[in-house]
mmCIF file of C-alpha atoms in Angstrom:
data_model
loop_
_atom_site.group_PDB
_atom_site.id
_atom_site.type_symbol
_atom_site.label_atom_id
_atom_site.label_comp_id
_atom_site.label_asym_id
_atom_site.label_seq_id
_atom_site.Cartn_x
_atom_site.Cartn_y
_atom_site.Cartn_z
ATOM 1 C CA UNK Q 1 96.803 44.597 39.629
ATOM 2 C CA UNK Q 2 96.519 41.715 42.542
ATOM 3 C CA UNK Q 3 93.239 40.413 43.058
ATOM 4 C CA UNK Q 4 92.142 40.290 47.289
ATOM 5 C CA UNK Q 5 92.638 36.412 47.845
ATOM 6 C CA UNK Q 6 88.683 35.956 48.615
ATOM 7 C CA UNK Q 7 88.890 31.788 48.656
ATOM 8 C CA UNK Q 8 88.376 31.547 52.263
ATOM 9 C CA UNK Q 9 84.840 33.713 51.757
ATOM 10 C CA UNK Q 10 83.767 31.318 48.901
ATOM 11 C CA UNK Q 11 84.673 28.191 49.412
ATOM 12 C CA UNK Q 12 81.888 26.838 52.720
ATOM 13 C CA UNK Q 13 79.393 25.710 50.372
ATOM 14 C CA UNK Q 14 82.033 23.208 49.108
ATOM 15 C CA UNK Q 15 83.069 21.921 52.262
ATOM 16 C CA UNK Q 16 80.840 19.387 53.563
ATOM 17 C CA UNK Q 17 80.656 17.887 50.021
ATOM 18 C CA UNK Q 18 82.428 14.555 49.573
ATOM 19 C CA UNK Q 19 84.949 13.672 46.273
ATOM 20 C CA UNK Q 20 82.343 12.467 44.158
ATOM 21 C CA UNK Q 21 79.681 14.874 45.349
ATOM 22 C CA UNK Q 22 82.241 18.057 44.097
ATOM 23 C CA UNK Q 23 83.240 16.091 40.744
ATOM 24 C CA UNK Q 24 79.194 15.342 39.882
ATOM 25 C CA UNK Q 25 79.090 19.706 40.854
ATOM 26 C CA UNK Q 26 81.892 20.091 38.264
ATOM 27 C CA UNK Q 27 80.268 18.263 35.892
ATOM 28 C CA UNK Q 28 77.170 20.262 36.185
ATOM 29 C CA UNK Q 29 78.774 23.283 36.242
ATOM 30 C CA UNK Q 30 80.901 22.321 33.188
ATOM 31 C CA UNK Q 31 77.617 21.292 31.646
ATOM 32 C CA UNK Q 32 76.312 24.892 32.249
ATOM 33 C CA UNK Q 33 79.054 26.969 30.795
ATOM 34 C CA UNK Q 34 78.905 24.796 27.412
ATOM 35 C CA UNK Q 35 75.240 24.040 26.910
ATOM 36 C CA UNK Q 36 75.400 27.921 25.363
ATOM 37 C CA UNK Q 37 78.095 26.927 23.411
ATOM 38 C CA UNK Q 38 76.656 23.718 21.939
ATOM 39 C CA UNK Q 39 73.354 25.336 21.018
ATOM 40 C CA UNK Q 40 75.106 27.907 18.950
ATOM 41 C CA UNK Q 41 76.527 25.408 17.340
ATOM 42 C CA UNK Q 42 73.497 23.427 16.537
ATOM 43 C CA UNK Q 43 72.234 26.172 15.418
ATOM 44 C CA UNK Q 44 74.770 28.113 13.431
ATOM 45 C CA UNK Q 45 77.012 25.643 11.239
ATOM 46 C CA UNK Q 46 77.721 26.094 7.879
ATOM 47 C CA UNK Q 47 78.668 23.860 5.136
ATOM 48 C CA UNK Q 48 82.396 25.897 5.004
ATOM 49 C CA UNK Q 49 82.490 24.869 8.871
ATOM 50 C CA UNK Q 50 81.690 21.270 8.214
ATOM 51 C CA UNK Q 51 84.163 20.964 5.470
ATOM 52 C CA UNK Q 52 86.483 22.617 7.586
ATOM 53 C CA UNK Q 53 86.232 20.238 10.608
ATOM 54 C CA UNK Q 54 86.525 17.291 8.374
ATOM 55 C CA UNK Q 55 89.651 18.877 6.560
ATOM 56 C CA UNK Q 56 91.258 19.128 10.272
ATOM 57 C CA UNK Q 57 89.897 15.503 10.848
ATOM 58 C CA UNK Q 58 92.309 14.748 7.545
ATOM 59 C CA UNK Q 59 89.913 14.326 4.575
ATOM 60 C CA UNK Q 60 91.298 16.332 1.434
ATOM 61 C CA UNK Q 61 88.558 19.308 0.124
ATOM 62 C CA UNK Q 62 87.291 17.022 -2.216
ATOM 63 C CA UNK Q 63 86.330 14.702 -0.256
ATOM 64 C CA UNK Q 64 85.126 16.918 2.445
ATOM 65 C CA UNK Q 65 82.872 18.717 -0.211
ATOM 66 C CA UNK Q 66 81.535 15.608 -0.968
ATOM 67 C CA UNK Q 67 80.493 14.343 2.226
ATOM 68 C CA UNK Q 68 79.188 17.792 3.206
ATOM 69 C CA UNK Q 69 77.287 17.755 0.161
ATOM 70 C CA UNK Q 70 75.167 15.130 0.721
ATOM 71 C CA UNK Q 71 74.654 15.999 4.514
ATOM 72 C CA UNK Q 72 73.497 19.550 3.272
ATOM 73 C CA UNK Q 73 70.780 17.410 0.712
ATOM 74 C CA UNK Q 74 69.930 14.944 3.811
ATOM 75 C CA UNK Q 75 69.466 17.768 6.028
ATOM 76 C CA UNK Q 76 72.186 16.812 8.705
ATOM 77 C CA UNK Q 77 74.339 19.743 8.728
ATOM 78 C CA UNK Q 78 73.135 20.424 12.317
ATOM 79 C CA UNK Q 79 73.894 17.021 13.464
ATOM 80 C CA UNK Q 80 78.085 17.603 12.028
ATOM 81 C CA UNK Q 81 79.442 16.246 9.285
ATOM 82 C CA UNK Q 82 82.058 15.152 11.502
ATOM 83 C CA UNK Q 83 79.460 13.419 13.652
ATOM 84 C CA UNK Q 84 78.324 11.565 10.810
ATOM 85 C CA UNK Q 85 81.613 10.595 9.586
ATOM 86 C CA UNK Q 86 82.533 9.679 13.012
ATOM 87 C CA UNK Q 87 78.957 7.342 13.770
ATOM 88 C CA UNK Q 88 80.156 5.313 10.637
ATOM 89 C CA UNK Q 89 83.208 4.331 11.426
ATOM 90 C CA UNK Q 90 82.101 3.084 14.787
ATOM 91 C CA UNK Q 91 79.305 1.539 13.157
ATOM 92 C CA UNK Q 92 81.673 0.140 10.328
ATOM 93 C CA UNK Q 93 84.214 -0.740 12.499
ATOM 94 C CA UNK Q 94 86.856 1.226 10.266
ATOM 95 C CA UNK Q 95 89.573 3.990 10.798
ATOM 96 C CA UNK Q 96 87.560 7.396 10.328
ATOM 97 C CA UNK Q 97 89.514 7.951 6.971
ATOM 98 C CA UNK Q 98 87.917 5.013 5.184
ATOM 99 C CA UNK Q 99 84.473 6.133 6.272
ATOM 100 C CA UNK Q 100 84.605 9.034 4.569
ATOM 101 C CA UNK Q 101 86.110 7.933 1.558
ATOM 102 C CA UNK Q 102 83.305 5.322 1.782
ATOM 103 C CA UNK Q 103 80.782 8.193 2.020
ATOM 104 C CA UNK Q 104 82.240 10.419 -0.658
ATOM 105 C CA UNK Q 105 82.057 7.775 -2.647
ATOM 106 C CA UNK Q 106 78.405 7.766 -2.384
ATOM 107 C CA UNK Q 107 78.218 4.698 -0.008
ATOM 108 C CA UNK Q 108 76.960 3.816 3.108
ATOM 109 C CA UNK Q 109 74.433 6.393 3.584
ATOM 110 C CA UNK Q 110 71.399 3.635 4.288
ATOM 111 C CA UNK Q 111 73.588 3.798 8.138
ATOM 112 C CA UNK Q 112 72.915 7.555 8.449
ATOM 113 C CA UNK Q 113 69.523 6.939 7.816
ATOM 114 C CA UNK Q 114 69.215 4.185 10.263
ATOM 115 C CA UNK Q 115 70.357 6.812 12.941
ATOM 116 C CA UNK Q 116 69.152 9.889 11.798
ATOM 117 C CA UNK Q 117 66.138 9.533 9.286
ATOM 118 C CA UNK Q 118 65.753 10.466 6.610
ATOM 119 C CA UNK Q 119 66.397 14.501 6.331
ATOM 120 C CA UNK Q 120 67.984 14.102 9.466
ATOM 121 C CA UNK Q 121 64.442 13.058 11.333
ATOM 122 C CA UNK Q 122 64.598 10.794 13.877
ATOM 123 C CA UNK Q 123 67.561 11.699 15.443
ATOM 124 C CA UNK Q 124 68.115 9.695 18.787
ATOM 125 C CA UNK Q 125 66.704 11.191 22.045
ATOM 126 C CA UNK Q 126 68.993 13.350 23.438
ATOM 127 C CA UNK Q 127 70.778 11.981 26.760
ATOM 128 C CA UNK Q 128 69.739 12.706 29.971
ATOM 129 C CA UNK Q 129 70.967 16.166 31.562
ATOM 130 C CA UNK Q 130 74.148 14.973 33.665
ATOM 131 C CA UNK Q 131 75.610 12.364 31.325
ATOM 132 C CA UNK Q 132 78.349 12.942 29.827
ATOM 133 C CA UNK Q 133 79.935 11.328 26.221
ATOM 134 C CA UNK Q 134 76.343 10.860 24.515
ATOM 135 C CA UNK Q 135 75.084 13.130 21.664
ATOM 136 C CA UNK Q 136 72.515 13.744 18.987
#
């Protein structure tokens, strides 16, 4: 089944918009359709999803079981363990691998804390709607 070419009937509103007028529109679109998304995320991890994204980040299970563990005791499953992983190593200024290892191992945590608080409290303030690249 064709669908009636309508592109001509939709399109005036875009126009008189310059390049970086439609790319900022894009981006607030694009914001739109996956604030939804990222909510239900927030809001419905697991610790099998966790240890799941950090098994396809290339930690082994035990490892990943570890590192989930302690996020589940610190309350930061809703901040990723992935995201945690991920804020070490930037902070550490190591490959991603060797912060996790690190944090399996039981060290390194005192950095979570710094960003997150204790029991995942005092996360950072969320960015401002429109930027892109900055998280919780």
């Amino acid at each position: 089944m064709a669908r009636p070419d309508d592109f001509a009937g939709r399109r005036p509103h875009l126009v008189p918009l310059s390049d970086e007028e439609l790319e900022a529109r894009f981006w607030e679109l694009a914001e739109q359709i996956v604030q939804p998304l990222i909510e239900l995320a927030r809001t419905h991890t697991s610790p099998s999803i966790e240890r799941s994204v950090l098994m396809r980040m290339g930690f082994d299970s035990r490892v990943c079981a570890s590192i989930v563990s302690e996020c589940e005791k610190r309350g930061l499953l809703s901040h990723g363990a992935g995201h945690v992983v991920l804020h070490c190593a930037g902070e550490w200024g190591v490959e991603v691998r060797a912060a996790g290892a690190r944090l399996a191992s039981g060290e390194g945590w005192e950095t979570v804390e710094a960003r997150w608080g204790e029991s995942g409290r005092g996360a950072a303030p969320r960015a401002a709607a429109g930027q892109r690249g900055a998280g919780t």
